[in-house]
Amino acid sequence: MKGRWSKYLLSGLVIAVLAGCSSRPTDRGQQYKDGRLDNALEYVNEPNATGKPVNALDYSNQVAAVQIASSGLYGRNNTTFQAVEQWLRSGADTRNLSQYGISAYQMEGADNFGNVQLTGYYTPVVQARYTRQGEFQYPLYRMPPKRGRLPDRASIYSGALSDNYVVAWTNSLMDNFMMEVQGSGYVDYGDGRPFMFFGYAGKNGHAYRSIGKVLIDRGEVARENMSMQAIRQWADTHSAAEVRELLEQNPSFVFFKPEPFAPVRGASGVPLIAKASVASDRSLIPAGTTLLAEVPELNDKGKFTGKYHMRLMVALDVGGAIKGQHFDMYQGIGTDAGHAAGFYNHYGRVWVLKSAQNGKPLFTAYSQSN
C-alpha cells in the first residue's frame, strides 16, 4: 500500500512504546496474560483466546484476491488457506484448530509477554486540479531523474523542482504530507472522472525525521496523545507558514506515480481488503502468512474500551517502520478509514496459523531462536 513501499514514514507517528513491564500499563491494550514467551514465534497447542473472527467473509475475499493476483503466492500458502476456510465453516472454535491440520504459533510481542504492536494505515482521497488555480496551490510530484542528490523537503517547497514534474495541485499541504506517510492515495481532480490512484514512485534520499516527535519535543502535543489526528488538529489551529515550517523539519520527501483504474495493492501485488490484510516484517512473517489477531477495540476518540475482537488477516504488505513484533493493519479508503488508522497504536495478541502439511514453519526469526 501504500505506496506500499514508504510506510517507513509512519515510524514518525508510531512513537508510543510499552513502558517497563514492572508498571504493566493497560491503556493501549497491553494484556500481560500469558507469562514470558522466549521465542519470536512459540508453538502453542491452541490459542488462549475466545470468540470467533468477526471478518470471516473479508478473509475469504482477501484469499480470493491472492489467488487471482498471484498464483505463486497462493500456491505457497494454499494448504493453510484451505485449512483455515474449513475451520471457519466448522464454527471457528480456536480449540479445534489442530483438528483441521492447523498449527498456531504465538508471537512473543514487543515485551516478551505476547503484546504485539498494532498500528493502522489507509488510502487517503485528496482533492486536486490539473493546473495551479485558486486554493489548489500545493504540488504533488512524480519521480524526477536522479542526477546527483535530490533536494530536501524545504528546498522542494521553495520551488527547487521544475513544474514539469508536477502531477497534481492540491488544496492542502498537510493532505499531501499525510499521503506521503501512507505511501499512496487516490486523487479526485474534480472533473467527474474516476479517482486516479497515485502509487509510490520513490523518495528523495534524505533522512527521515518524525514531525510527531518534533511536536512532542516542543511541548505542543503530549507523548501519550500523539496520533495522526493530533497532528492534524495541531495543523488546523496554526497558520500555513507554521505548518510548512513543521513539515520542513522532515527533509525526506516522497514522489508518486499516477495509475488510472488501479486498486490499492500491497507490496505483494495483491489488492488489499480493509481490515483483512497487514504489513509485516518479512524476515519474520513472509508474504501470504495467515494471522489470527486479538485486536483492541477503540471508541470514537481512539481510546481502548477494554474489549477485543478476533480477526483473520493476511500479510501482504511491508514498511520500513514495521519491524519484528509489529503489524500495520490496512483500514481501507477515505476519511473514515483514516480516522481509524490514525488512532491505532495499540497492542494485541497474534498467532501465526500454518497448515501442518507445509512442515516446519519457515520463519527466519523462529528458526534463529530455536
JSON list of N, CA, C and O in Angstrom, two decimals, residues 20-73:
[
{"chain": "A", "resi": 20, "resn": "GLY", "atom": "N", "xyz": [7.97, 0.02, 31.01]},
{"chain": "A", "resi": 20, "resn": "GLY", "atom": "CA", "xyz": [8.61, -1.14, 31.63]},
{"chain": "A", "resi": 20, "resn": "GLY", "atom": "C", "xyz": [7.58, -2.13, 32.13]},
{"chain": "A", "resi": 20, "resn": "GLY", "atom": "O", "xyz": [6.49, -1.75, 32.56]},
{"chain": "A", "resi": 21, "resn": "CYS", "atom": "N", "xyz": [7.93, -3.41, 32.07]},
{"chain": "A", "resi": 21, "resn": "CYS", "atom": "CA", "xyz": [6.98, -4.44, 32.45]},
{"chain": "A", "resi": 21, "resn": "CYS", "atom": "C", "xyz": [6.55, -4.34, 33.90]},
{"chain": "A", "resi": 21, "resn": "CYS", "atom": "O", "xyz": [5.50, -4.83, 34.27]},
{"chain": "A", "resi": 22, "resn": "SER", "atom": "N", "xyz": [7.35, -3.68, 34.73]},
{"chain": "A", "resi": 22, "resn": "SER", "atom": "CA", "xyz": [7.00, -3.61, 36.15]},
{"chain": "A", "resi": 22, "resn": "SER", "atom": "C", "xyz": [5.74, -2.80, 36.37]},
{"chain": "A", "resi": 22, "resn": "SER", "atom": "O", "xyz": [4.97, -3.08, 37.27]},
{"chain": "A", "resi": 23, "resn": "SER", "atom": "N", "xyz": [5.50, -1.79, 35.52]},
{"chain": "A", "resi": 23, "resn": "SER", "atom": "CA", "xyz": [4.30, -0.97, 35.69]},
{"chain": "A", "resi": 23, "resn": "SER", "atom": "C", "xyz": [3.10, -1.56, 34.97]},
{"chain": "A", "resi": 23, "resn": "SER", "atom": "O", "xyz": [1.97, -1.33, 35.36]},
{"chain": "A", "resi": 24, "resn": "ARG", "atom": "N", "xyz": [3.35, -2.30, 33.91]},
{"chain": "A", "resi": 24, "resn": "ARG", "atom": "CA", "xyz": [2.31, -3.00, 33.17]},
{"chain": "A", "resi": 24, "resn": "ARG", "atom": "C", "xyz": [1.07, -2.15, 32.90]},
{"chain": "A", "resi": 24, "resn": "ARG", "atom": "O", "xyz": [-0.02, -2.42, 33.41]},
{"chain": "A", "resi": 25, "resn": "PRO", "atom": "N", "xyz": [1.21, -1.12, 32.09]},
{"chain": "A", "resi": 25, "resn": "PRO", "atom": "CA", "xyz": [0.05, -0.29, 31.76]},
{"chain": "A", "resi": 25, "resn": "PRO", "atom": "C", "xyz": [-0.93, -1.05, 30.87]},
{"chain": "A", "resi": 25, "resn": "PRO", "atom": "O", "xyz": [-0.57, -2.05, 30.26]},
{"chain": "A", "resi": 26, "resn": "THR", "atom": "N", "xyz": [-2.16, -0.60, 30.82]},
{"chain": "A", "resi": 26, "resn": "THR", "atom": "CA", "xyz": [-3.18, -1.29, 30.02]},
{"chain": "A", "resi": 26, "resn": "THR", "atom": "C", "xyz": [-3.95, -0.35, 29.12]},
{"chain": "A", "resi": 26, "resn": "THR", "atom": "O", "xyz": [-4.92, -0.75, 28.49]},
{"chain": "A", "resi": 27, "resn": "ASP", "atom": "N", "xyz": [-3.54, 0.91, 29.03]},
{"chain": "A", "resi": 27, "resn": "ASP", "atom": "CA", "xyz": [-4.34, 1.89, 28.31]},
{"chain": "A", "resi": 27, "resn": "ASP", "atom": "C", "xyz": [-4.31, 1.69, 26.81]},
{"chain": "A", "resi": 27, "resn": "ASP", "atom": "O", "xyz": [-5.15, 2.23, 26.09]},
{"chain": "A", "resi": 28, "resn": "ARG", "atom": "N", "xyz": [-3.37, 0.89, 26.29]},
{"chain": "A", "resi": 28, "resn": "ARG", "atom": "CA", "xyz": [-3.31, 0.63, 24.86]},
{"chain": "A", "resi": 28, "resn": "ARG", "atom": "C", "xyz": [-3.49, -0.86, 24.55]},
{"chain": "A", "resi": 28, "resn": "ARG", "atom": "O", "xyz": [-3.07, -1.34, 23.52]},
{"chain": "A", "resi": 29, "resn": "GLY", "atom": "N", "xyz": [-4.12, -1.55, 25.45]},
{"chain": "A", "resi": 29, "resn": "GLY", "atom": "CA", "xyz": [-4.47, -2.95, 25.20]},
{"chain": "A", "resi": 29, "resn": "GLY", "atom": "C", "xyz": [-3.43, -3.95, 25.63]},
{"chain": "A", "resi": 29, "resn": "GLY", "atom": "O", "xyz": [-3.56, -5.14, 25.34]},
{"chain": "A", "resi": 30, "resn": "GLN", "atom": "N", "xyz": [-2.40, -3.52, 26.37]},
{"chain": "A", "resi": 30, "resn": "GLN", "atom": "CA", "xyz": [-1.41, -4.47, 26.86]},
{"chain": "A", "resi": 30, "resn": "GLN", "atom": "C", "xyz": [-2.09, -5.45, 27.81]},
{"chain": "A", "resi": 30, "resn": "GLN", "atom": "O", "xyz": [-2.82, -5.02, 28.70]},
{"chain": "A", "resi": 31, "resn": "GLN", "atom": "N", "xyz": [-1.81, -6.73, 27.64]},
{"chain": "A", "resi": 31, "resn": "GLN", "atom": "CA", "xyz": [-2.57, -7.72, 28.40]},
{"chain": "A", "resi": 31, "resn": "GLN", "atom": "C", "xyz": [-1.76, -8.44, 29.46]},
{"chain": "A", "resi": 31, "resn": "GLN", "atom": "O", "xyz": [-2.27, -8.72, 30.54]},
{"chain": "A", "resi": 32, "resn": "TYR", "atom": "N", "xyz": [-0.54, -8.82, 29.16]},
{"chain": "A", "resi": 32, "resn": "TYR", "atom": "CA", "xyz": [0.33, -9.50, 30.11]},
{"chain": "A", "resi": 32, "resn": "TYR", "atom": "C", "xyz": [-0.34, -10.71, 30.75]},
{"chain": "A", "resi": 32, "resn": "TYR", "atom": "O", "xyz": [-0.26, -10.93, 31.94]},
{"chain": "A", "resi": 33, "resn": "LYS", "atom": "N", "xyz": [-0.97, -11.53, 29.94]},
{"chain": "A", "resi": 33, "resn": "LYS", "atom": "CA", "xyz": [-1.70, -12.67, 30.50]},
{"chain": "A", "resi": 33, "resn": "LYS", "atom": "C", "xyz": [-0.95, -13.99, 30.37]},
{"chain": "A", "resi": 33, "resn": "LYS", "atom": "O", "xyz": [-1.24, -14.94, 31.10]},
{"chain": "A", "resi": 34, "resn": "ASP", "atom": "N", "xyz": [-0.03, -14.07, 29.46]},
{"chain": "A", "resi": 34, "resn": "ASP", "atom": "CA", "xyz": [0.44, -15.38, 29.04]},
{"chain": "A", "resi": 34, "resn": "ASP", "atom": "C", "xyz": [1.79, -15.78, 29.62]},
{"chain": "A", "resi": 34, "resn": "ASP", "atom": "O", "xyz": [2.34, -16.81, 29.25]},
{"chain": "A", "resi": 35, "resn": "GLY", "atom": "N", "xyz": [2.33, -14.98, 30.51]},
{"chain": "A", "resi": 35, "resn": "GLY", "atom": "CA", "xyz": [3.66, -15.29, 31.01]},
{"chain": "A", "resi": 35, "resn": "GLY", "atom": "C", "xyz": [4.71, -14.96, 29.97]},
{"chain": "A", "resi": 35, "resn": "GLY", "atom": "O", "xyz": [4.41, -14.57, 28.84]},
{"chain": "A", "resi": 36, "resn": "ARG", "atom": "N", "xyz": [5.93, -15.12, 30.30]},
{"chain": "A", "resi": 36, "resn": "ARG", "atom": "CA", "xyz": [7.02, -14.74, 29.41]},
{"chain": "A", "resi": 36, "resn": "ARG", "atom": "C", "xyz": [7.13, -15.75, 28.27]},
{"chain": "A", "resi": 36, "resn": "ARG", "atom": "O", "xyz": [7.14, -16.96, 28.49]},
{"chain": "A", "resi": 37, "resn": "LEU", "atom": "N", "xyz": [7.26, -15.23, 27.05]},
{"chain": "A", "resi": 37, "resn": "LEU", "atom": "CA", "xyz": [7.48, -16.04, 25.86]},
{"chain": "A", "resi": 37, "resn": "LEU", "atom": "C", "xyz": [8.92, -15.84, 25.42]},
{"chain": "A", "resi": 37, "resn": "LEU", "atom": "O", "xyz": [9.38, -14.71, 25.29]},
{"chain": "A", "resi": 38, "resn": "ASP", "atom": "N", "xyz": [9.62, -16.93, 25.19]},
{"chain": "A", "resi": 38, "resn": "ASP", "atom": "CA", "xyz": [11.05, -16.83, 24.93]},
{"chain": "A", "resi": 38, "resn": "ASP", "atom": "C", "xyz": [11.41, -16.94, 23.45]},
{"chain": "A", "resi": 38, "resn": "ASP", "atom": "O", "xyz": [12.58, -16.79, 23.08]},
{"chain": "A", "resi": 39, "resn": "ASN", "atom": "N", "xyz": [10.44, -17.21, 22.60]},
{"chain": "A", "resi": 39, "resn": "ASN", "atom": "CA", "xyz": [10.69, -17.33, 21.17]},
{"chain": "A", "resi": 39, "resn": "ASN", "atom": "C", "xyz": [9.88, -16.31, 20.40]},
{"chain": "A", "resi": 39, "resn": "ASN", "atom": "O", "xyz": [8.75, -15.96, 20.79]},
{"chain": "A", "resi": 40, "resn": "ALA", "atom": "N", "xyz": [10.43, -15.83, 19.30]},
{"chain": "A", "resi": 40, "resn": "ALA", "atom": "CA", "xyz": [9.71, -14.87, 18.47]},
{"chain": "A", "resi": 40, "resn": "ALA", "atom": "C", "xyz": [8.36, -15.43, 18.04]},
{"chain": "A", "resi": 40, "resn": "ALA", "atom": "O", "xyz": [7.35, -14.73, 18.00]},
{"chain": "A", "resi": 41, "resn": "LEU", "atom": "N", "xyz": [8.34, -16.71, 17.72]},
{"chain": "A", "resi": 41, "resn": "LEU", "atom": "CA", "xyz": [7.11, -17.43, 17.39]},
{"chain": "A", "resi": 41, "resn": "LEU", "atom": "C", "xyz": [7.12, -18.73, 18.19]},
{"chain": "A", "resi": 41, "resn": "LEU", "atom": "O", "xyz": [7.97, -19.59, 17.96]},
{"chain": "A", "resi": 42, "resn": "GLU", "atom": "N", "xyz": [6.21, -18.87, 19.12]},
{"chain": "A", "resi": 42, "resn": "GLU", "atom": "CA", "xyz": [6.22, -20.02, 20.02]},
{"chain": "A", "resi": 42, "resn": "GLU", "atom": "C", "xyz": [5.01, -20.90, 19.78]},
{"chain": "A", "resi": 42, "resn": "GLU", "atom": "O", "xyz": [3.86, -20.43, 19.84]},
{"chain": "A", "resi": 43, "resn": "TYR", "atom": "N", "xyz": [5.27, -22.18, 19.49]},
{"chain": "A", "resi": 43, "resn": "TYR", "atom": "CA", "xyz": [4.18, -23.10, 19.22]},
{"chain": "A", "resi": 43, "resn": "TYR", "atom": "C", "xyz": [3.29, -23.26, 20.45]},
{"chain": "A", "resi": 43, "resn": "TYR", "atom": "O", "xyz": [3.76, -23.43, 21.57]},
{"chain": "A", "resi": 44, "resn": "VAL", "atom": "N", "xyz": [1.98, -23.17, 20.21]},
{"chain": "A", "resi": 44, "resn": "VAL", "atom": "CA", "xyz": [1.01, -23.42, 21.28]},
{"chain": "A", "resi": 44, "resn": "VAL", "atom": "C", "xyz": [0.01, -24.44, 20.75]},
{"chain": "A", "resi": 44, "resn": "VAL", "atom": "O", "xyz": [-0.33, -24.45, 19.57]},
{"chain": "A", "resi": 45, "resn": "ASN", "atom": "N", "xyz": [-0.47, -25.30, 21.63]},
{"chain": "A", "resi": 45, "resn": "ASN", "atom": "CA", "xyz": [-1.41, -26.34, 21.20]},
{"chain": "A", "resi": 45, "resn": "ASN", "atom": "C", "xyz": [-2.69, -25.71, 20.68]},
{"chain": "A", "resi": 45, "resn": "ASN", "atom": "O", "xyz": [-3.28, -26.17, 19.70]},
{"chain": "A", "resi": 46, "resn": "GLU", "atom": "N", "xyz": [-3.12, -24.65, 21.36]},
{"chain": "A", "resi": 46, "resn": "GLU", "atom": "CA", "xyz": [-4.29, -23.89, 20.90]},
{"chain": "A", "resi": 46, "resn": "GLU", "atom": "C", "xyz": [-4.18, -22.48, 21.45]},
{"chain": "A", "resi": 46, "resn": "GLU", "atom": "O", "xyz": [-3.69, -22.26, 22.55]},
{"chain": "A", "resi": 47, "resn": "PRO", "atom": "N", "xyz": [-4.62, -21.47, 20.69]},
{"chain": "A", "resi": 47, "resn": "PRO", "atom": "CA", "xyz": [-4.56, -20.09, 21.17]},
{"chain": "A", "resi": 47, "resn": "PRO", "atom": "C", "xyz": [-5.41, -19.90, 22.42]},
{"chain": "A", "resi": 47, "resn": "PRO", "atom": "O", "xyz": [-6.52, -20.43, 22.53]},
{"chain": "A", "resi": 48, "resn": "ASN", "atom": "N", "xyz": [-4.88, -19.16, 23.35]},
{"chain": "A", "resi": 48, "resn": "ASN", "atom": "CA", "xyz": [-5.61, -18.82, 24.57]},
{"chain": "A", "resi": 48, "resn": "ASN", "atom": "C", "xyz": [-6.50, -17.62, 24.27]},
{"chain": "A", "resi": 48, "resn": "ASN", "atom": "O", "xyz": [-6.27, -16.50, 24.73]},
{"chain": "A", "resi": 49, "resn": "ALA", "atom": "N", "xyz": [-7.52, -17.85, 23.46]},
{"chain": "A", "resi": 49, "resn": "ALA", "atom": "CA", "xyz": [-8.40, -16.76, 23.02]},
{"chain": "A", "resi": 49, "resn": "ALA", "atom": "C", "xyz": [-9.80, -17.30, 22.86]},
{"chain": "A", "resi": 49, "resn": "ALA", "atom": "O", "xyz": [-10.00, -18.48, 22.57]},
{"chain": "A", "resi": 50, "resn": "THR", "atom": "N", "xyz": [-10.77, -16.44, 23.06]},
{"chain": "A", "resi": 50, "resn": "THR", "atom": "CA", "xyz": [-12.17, -16.82, 22.91]},
{"chain": "A", "resi": 50, "resn": "THR", "atom": "C", "xyz": [-12.82, -15.92, 21.88]},
{"chain": "A", "resi": 50, "resn": "THR", "atom": "O", "xyz": [-12.36, -14.81, 21.60]},
{"chain": "A", "resi": 51, "resn": "GLY", "atom": "N", "xyz": [-13.90, -16.40, 21.32]},
{"chain": "A", "resi": 51, "resn": "GLY", "atom": "CA", "xyz": [-14.62, -15.62, 20.31]},
{"chain": "A", "resi": 51, "resn": "GLY", "atom": "C", "xyz": [-14.21, -16.02, 18.91]},
{"chain": "A", "resi": 51, "resn": "GLY", "atom": "O", "xyz": [-13.09, -16.46, 18.66]},
{"chain": "A", "resi": 52, "resn": "LYS", "atom": "N", "xyz": [-15.13, -15.85, 17.98]},
{"chain": "A", "resi": 52, "resn": "LYS", "atom": "CA", "xyz": [-14.89, -16.19, 16.58]},
{"chain": "A", "resi": 52, "resn": "LYS", "atom": "C", "xyz": [-14.40, -14.95, 15.83]},
{"chain": "A", "resi": 52, "resn": "LYS", "atom": "O", "xyz": [-14.72, -13.82, 16.20]},
{"chain": "A", "resi": 53, "resn": "PRO", "atom": "N", "xyz": [-13.63, -15.14, 14.76]},
{"chain": "A", "resi": 53, "resn": "PRO", "atom": "CA", "xyz": [-13.24, -13.99, 13.94]},
{"chain": "A", "resi": 53, "resn": "PRO", "atom": "C", "xyz": [-14.46, -13.25, 13.42]},
{"chain": "A", "resi": 53, "resn": "PRO", "atom": "O", "xyz": [-15.44, -13.87, 12.97]},
{"chain": "A", "resi": 54, "resn": "VAL", "atom": "N", "xyz": [-14.41, -11.94, 13.48]},
{"chain": "A", "resi": 54, "resn": "VAL", "atom": "CA", "xyz": [-15.55, -11.12, 13.06]},
{"chain": "A", "resi": 54, "resn": "VAL", "atom": "C", "xyz": [-15.53, -10.83, 11.56]},
{"chain": "A", "resi": 54, "resn": "VAL", "atom": "O", "xyz": [-16.45, -10.22, 11.04]},
{"chain": "A", "resi": 55, "resn": "ASN", "atom": "N", "xyz": [-14.46, -11.26, 10.85]},
{"chain": "A", "resi": 55, "resn": "ASN", "atom": "CA", "xyz": [-14.31, -10.89, 9.45]},
{"chain": "A", "resi": 55, "resn": "ASN", "atom": "C", "xyz": [-14.07, -12.09, 8.55]},
{"chain": "A", "resi": 55, "resn": "ASN", "atom": "O", "xyz": [-13.23, -12.05, 7.65]},
{"chain": "A", "resi": 56, "resn": "ALA", "atom": "N", "xyz": [-14.80, -13.17, 8.80]},
{"chain": "A", "resi": 56, "resn": "ALA", "atom": "CA", "xyz": [-14.60, -14.39, 8.01]},
{"chain": "A", "resi": 56, "resn": "ALA", "atom": "C", "xyz": [-14.79, -14.13, 6.51]},
{"chain": "A", "resi": 56, "resn": "ALA", "atom": "O", "xyz": [-14.00, -14.61, 5.68]},
{"chain": "A", "resi": 57, "resn": "LEU", "atom": "N", "xyz": [-15.81, -13.36, 6.14]},
{"chain": "A", "resi": 57, "resn": "LEU", "atom": "CA", "xyz": [-16.06, -13.08, 4.72]},
{"chain": "A", "resi": 57, "resn": "LEU", "atom": "C", "xyz": [-14.95, -12.25, 4.13]},
{"chain": "A", "resi": 57, "resn": "LEU", "atom": "O", "xyz": [-14.48, -12.52, 3.01]},
{"chain": "A", "resi": 58, "resn": "ASP", "atom": "N", "xyz": [-14.49, -11.24, 4.86]},
{"chain": "A", "resi": 58, "resn": "ASP", "atom": "CA", "xyz": [-13.39, -10.42, 4.36]},
{"chain": "A", "resi": 58, "resn": "ASP", "atom": "C", "xyz": [-12.12, -11.24, 4.17]},
{"chain": "A", "resi": 58, "resn": "ASP", "atom": "O", "xyz": [-11.38, -11.05, 3.20]},
{"chain": "A", "resi": 59, "resn": "TYR", "atom": "N", "xyz": [-11.86, -12.14, 5.10]},
{"chain": "A", "resi": 59, "resn": "TYR", "atom": "CA", "xyz": [-10.69, -13.01, 4.96]},
{"chain": "A", "resi": 59, "resn": "TYR", "atom": "C", "xyz": [-10.81, -13.86, 3.71]},
{"chain": "A", "resi": 59, "resn": "TYR", "atom": "O", "xyz": [-9.85, -13.99, 2.92]},
{"chain": "A", "resi": 60, "resn": "SER", "atom": "N", "xyz": [-11.98, -14.44, 3.49]},
{"chain": "A", "resi": 60, "resn": "SER", "atom": "CA", "xyz": [-12.19, -15.26, 2.30]},
{"chain": "A", "resi": 60, "resn": "SER", "atom": "C", "xyz": [-12.00, -14.44, 1.03]},
{"chain": "A", "resi": 60, "resn": "SER", "atom": "O", "xyz": [-11.41, -14.91, 0.05]},
{"chain": "A", "resi": 61, "resn": "ASN", "atom": "N", "xyz": [-12.50, -13.20, 1.04]},
{"chain": "A", "resi": 61, "resn": "ASN", "atom": "CA", "xyz": [-12.33, -12.33, -0.13]},
{"chain": "A", "resi": 61, "resn": "ASN", "atom": "C", "xyz": [-10.86, -11.97, -0.34]},
{"chain": "A", "resi": 61, "resn": "ASN", "atom": "O", "xyz": [-10.39, -11.85, -1.48]},
{"chain": "A", "resi": 62, "resn": "GLN", "atom": "N", "xyz": [-10.12, -11.80, 0.77]},
{"chain": "A", "resi": 62, "resn": "GLN", "atom": "CA", "xyz": [-8.70, -11.49, 0.63]},
{"chain": "A", "resi": 62, "resn": "GLN", "atom": "C", "xyz": [-7.94, -12.68, 0.06]},
{"chain": "A", "resi": 62, "resn": "GLN", "atom": "O", "xyz": [-7.06, -12.52, -0.79]},
{"chain": "A", "resi": 63, "resn": "VAL", "atom": "N", "xyz": [-8.29, -13.89, 0.50]},
{"chain": "A", "resi": 63, "resn": "VAL", "atom": "CA", "xyz": [-7.65, -15.08, -0.05]},
{"chain": "A", "resi": 63, "resn": "VAL", "atom": "C", "xyz": [-7.97, -15.22, -1.54]},
{"chain": "A", "resi": 63, "resn": "VAL", "atom": "O", "xyz": [-7.09, -15.56, -2.35]},
{"chain": "A", "resi": 64, "resn": "ALA", "atom": "N", "xyz": [-9.22, -14.92, -1.91]},
{"chain": "A", "resi": 64, "resn": "ALA", "atom": "CA", "xyz": [-9.59, -14.97, -3.33]},
{"chain": "A", "resi": 64, "resn": "ALA", "atom": "C", "xyz": [-8.79, -13.97, -4.15]},
{"chain": "A", "resi": 64, "resn": "ALA", "atom": "O", "xyz": [-8.37, -14.26, -5.28]},
{"chain": "A", "resi": 65, "resn": "ALA", "atom": "N", "xyz": [-8.54, -12.79, -3.57]},
{"chain": "A", "resi": 65, "resn": "ALA", "atom": "CA", "xyz": [-7.74, -11.78, -4.26]},
{"chain": "A", "resi": 65, "resn": "ALA", "atom": "C", "xyz": [-6.30, -12.27, -4.45]},
{"chain": "A", "resi": 65, "resn": "ALA", "atom": "O", "xyz": [-5.67, -12.01, -5.48]},
{"chain": "A", "resi": 66, "resn": "VAL", "atom": "N", "xyz": [-5.77, -12.98, -3.46]},
{"chain": "A", "resi": 66, "resn": "VAL", "atom": "CA", "xyz": [-4.43, -13.55, -3.58]},
{"chain": "A", "resi": 66, "resn": "VAL", "atom": "C", "xyz": [-4.41, -14.56, -4.73]},
{"chain": "A", "resi": 66, "resn": "VAL", "atom": "O", "xyz": [-3.49, -14.57, -5.56]},
{"chain": "A", "resi": 67, "resn": "GLN", "atom": "N", "xyz": [-5.41, -15.41, -4.78]},
{"chain": "A", "resi": 67, "resn": "GLN", "atom": "CA", "xyz": [-5.47, -16.45, -5.81]},
{"chain": "A", "resi": 67, "resn": "GLN", "atom": "C", "xyz": [-5.50, -15.85, -7.21]},
{"chain": "A", "resi": 67, "resn": "GLN", "atom": "O", "xyz": [-4.84, -16.34, -8.14]},
{"chain": "A", "resi": 68, "resn": "ILE", "atom": "N", "xyz": [-6.26, -14.77, -7.38]},
{"chain": "A", "resi": 68, "resn": "ILE", "atom": "CA", "xyz": [-6.39, -14.14, -8.69]},
{"chain": "A", "resi": 68, "resn": "ILE", "atom": "C", "xyz": [-5.14, -13.38, -9.08]},
{"chain": "A", "resi": 68, "resn": "ILE", "atom": "O", "xyz": [-4.68, -13.44, -10.22]},
{"chain": "A", "resi": 69, "resn": "ALA", "atom": "N", "xyz": [-4.56, -12.66, -8.11]},
{"chain": "A", "resi": 69, "resn": "ALA", "atom": "CA", "xyz": [-3.46, -11.75, -8.43]},
{"chain": "A", "resi": 69, "resn": "ALA", "atom": "C", "xyz": [-2.09, -12.42, -8.43]},
{"chain": "A", "resi": 69, "resn": "ALA", "atom": "O", "xyz": [-1.18, -11.94, -9.10]},
{"chain": "A", "resi": 70, "resn": "SER", "atom": "N", "xyz": [-1.92, -13.49, -7.67]},
{"chain": "A", "resi": 70, "resn": "SER", "atom": "CA", "xyz": [-0.59, -14.09, -7.54]},
{"chain": "A", "resi": 70, "resn": "SER", "atom": "C", "xyz": [-0.71, -15.59, -7.34]},
{"chain": "A", "resi": 70, "resn": "SER", "atom": "O", "xyz": [-0.84, -16.07, -6.21]},
{"chain": "A", "resi": 71, "resn": "SER", "atom": "N", "xyz": [-0.64, -16.33, -8.43]},
{"chain": "A", "resi": 71, "resn": "SER", "atom": "CA", "xyz": [-0.77, -17.79, -8.35]},
{"chain": "A", "resi": 71, "resn": "SER", "atom": "C", "xyz": [0.38, -18.39, -7.54]},
{"chain": "A", "resi": 71, "resn": "SER", "atom": "O", "xyz": [0.18, -19.38, -6.82]},
{"chain": "A", "resi": 72, "resn": "GLY", "atom": "N", "xyz": [1.57, -17.78, -7.64]},
{"chain": "A", "resi": 72, "resn": "GLY", "atom": "CA", "xyz": [2.71, -18.30, -6.90]},
{"chain": "A", "resi": 72, "resn": "GLY", "atom": "C", "xyz": [2.53, -18.15, -5.41]},
{"chain": "A", "resi": 72, "resn": "GLY", "atom": "O", "xyz": [2.77, -19.08, -4.63]},
{"chain": "A", "resi": 73, "resn": "LEU", "atom": "N", "xyz": [2.10, -16.96, -4.98]},
{"chain": "A", "resi": 73, "resn": "LEU", "atom": "CA", "xyz": [1.88, -16.70, -3.56]},
{"chain": "A", "resi": 73, "resn": "LEU", "atom": "C", "xyz": [0.76, -17.59, -3.04]},
{"chain": "A", "resi": 73, "resn": "LEU", "atom": "O", "xyz": [0.86, -18.15, -1.93]}
]
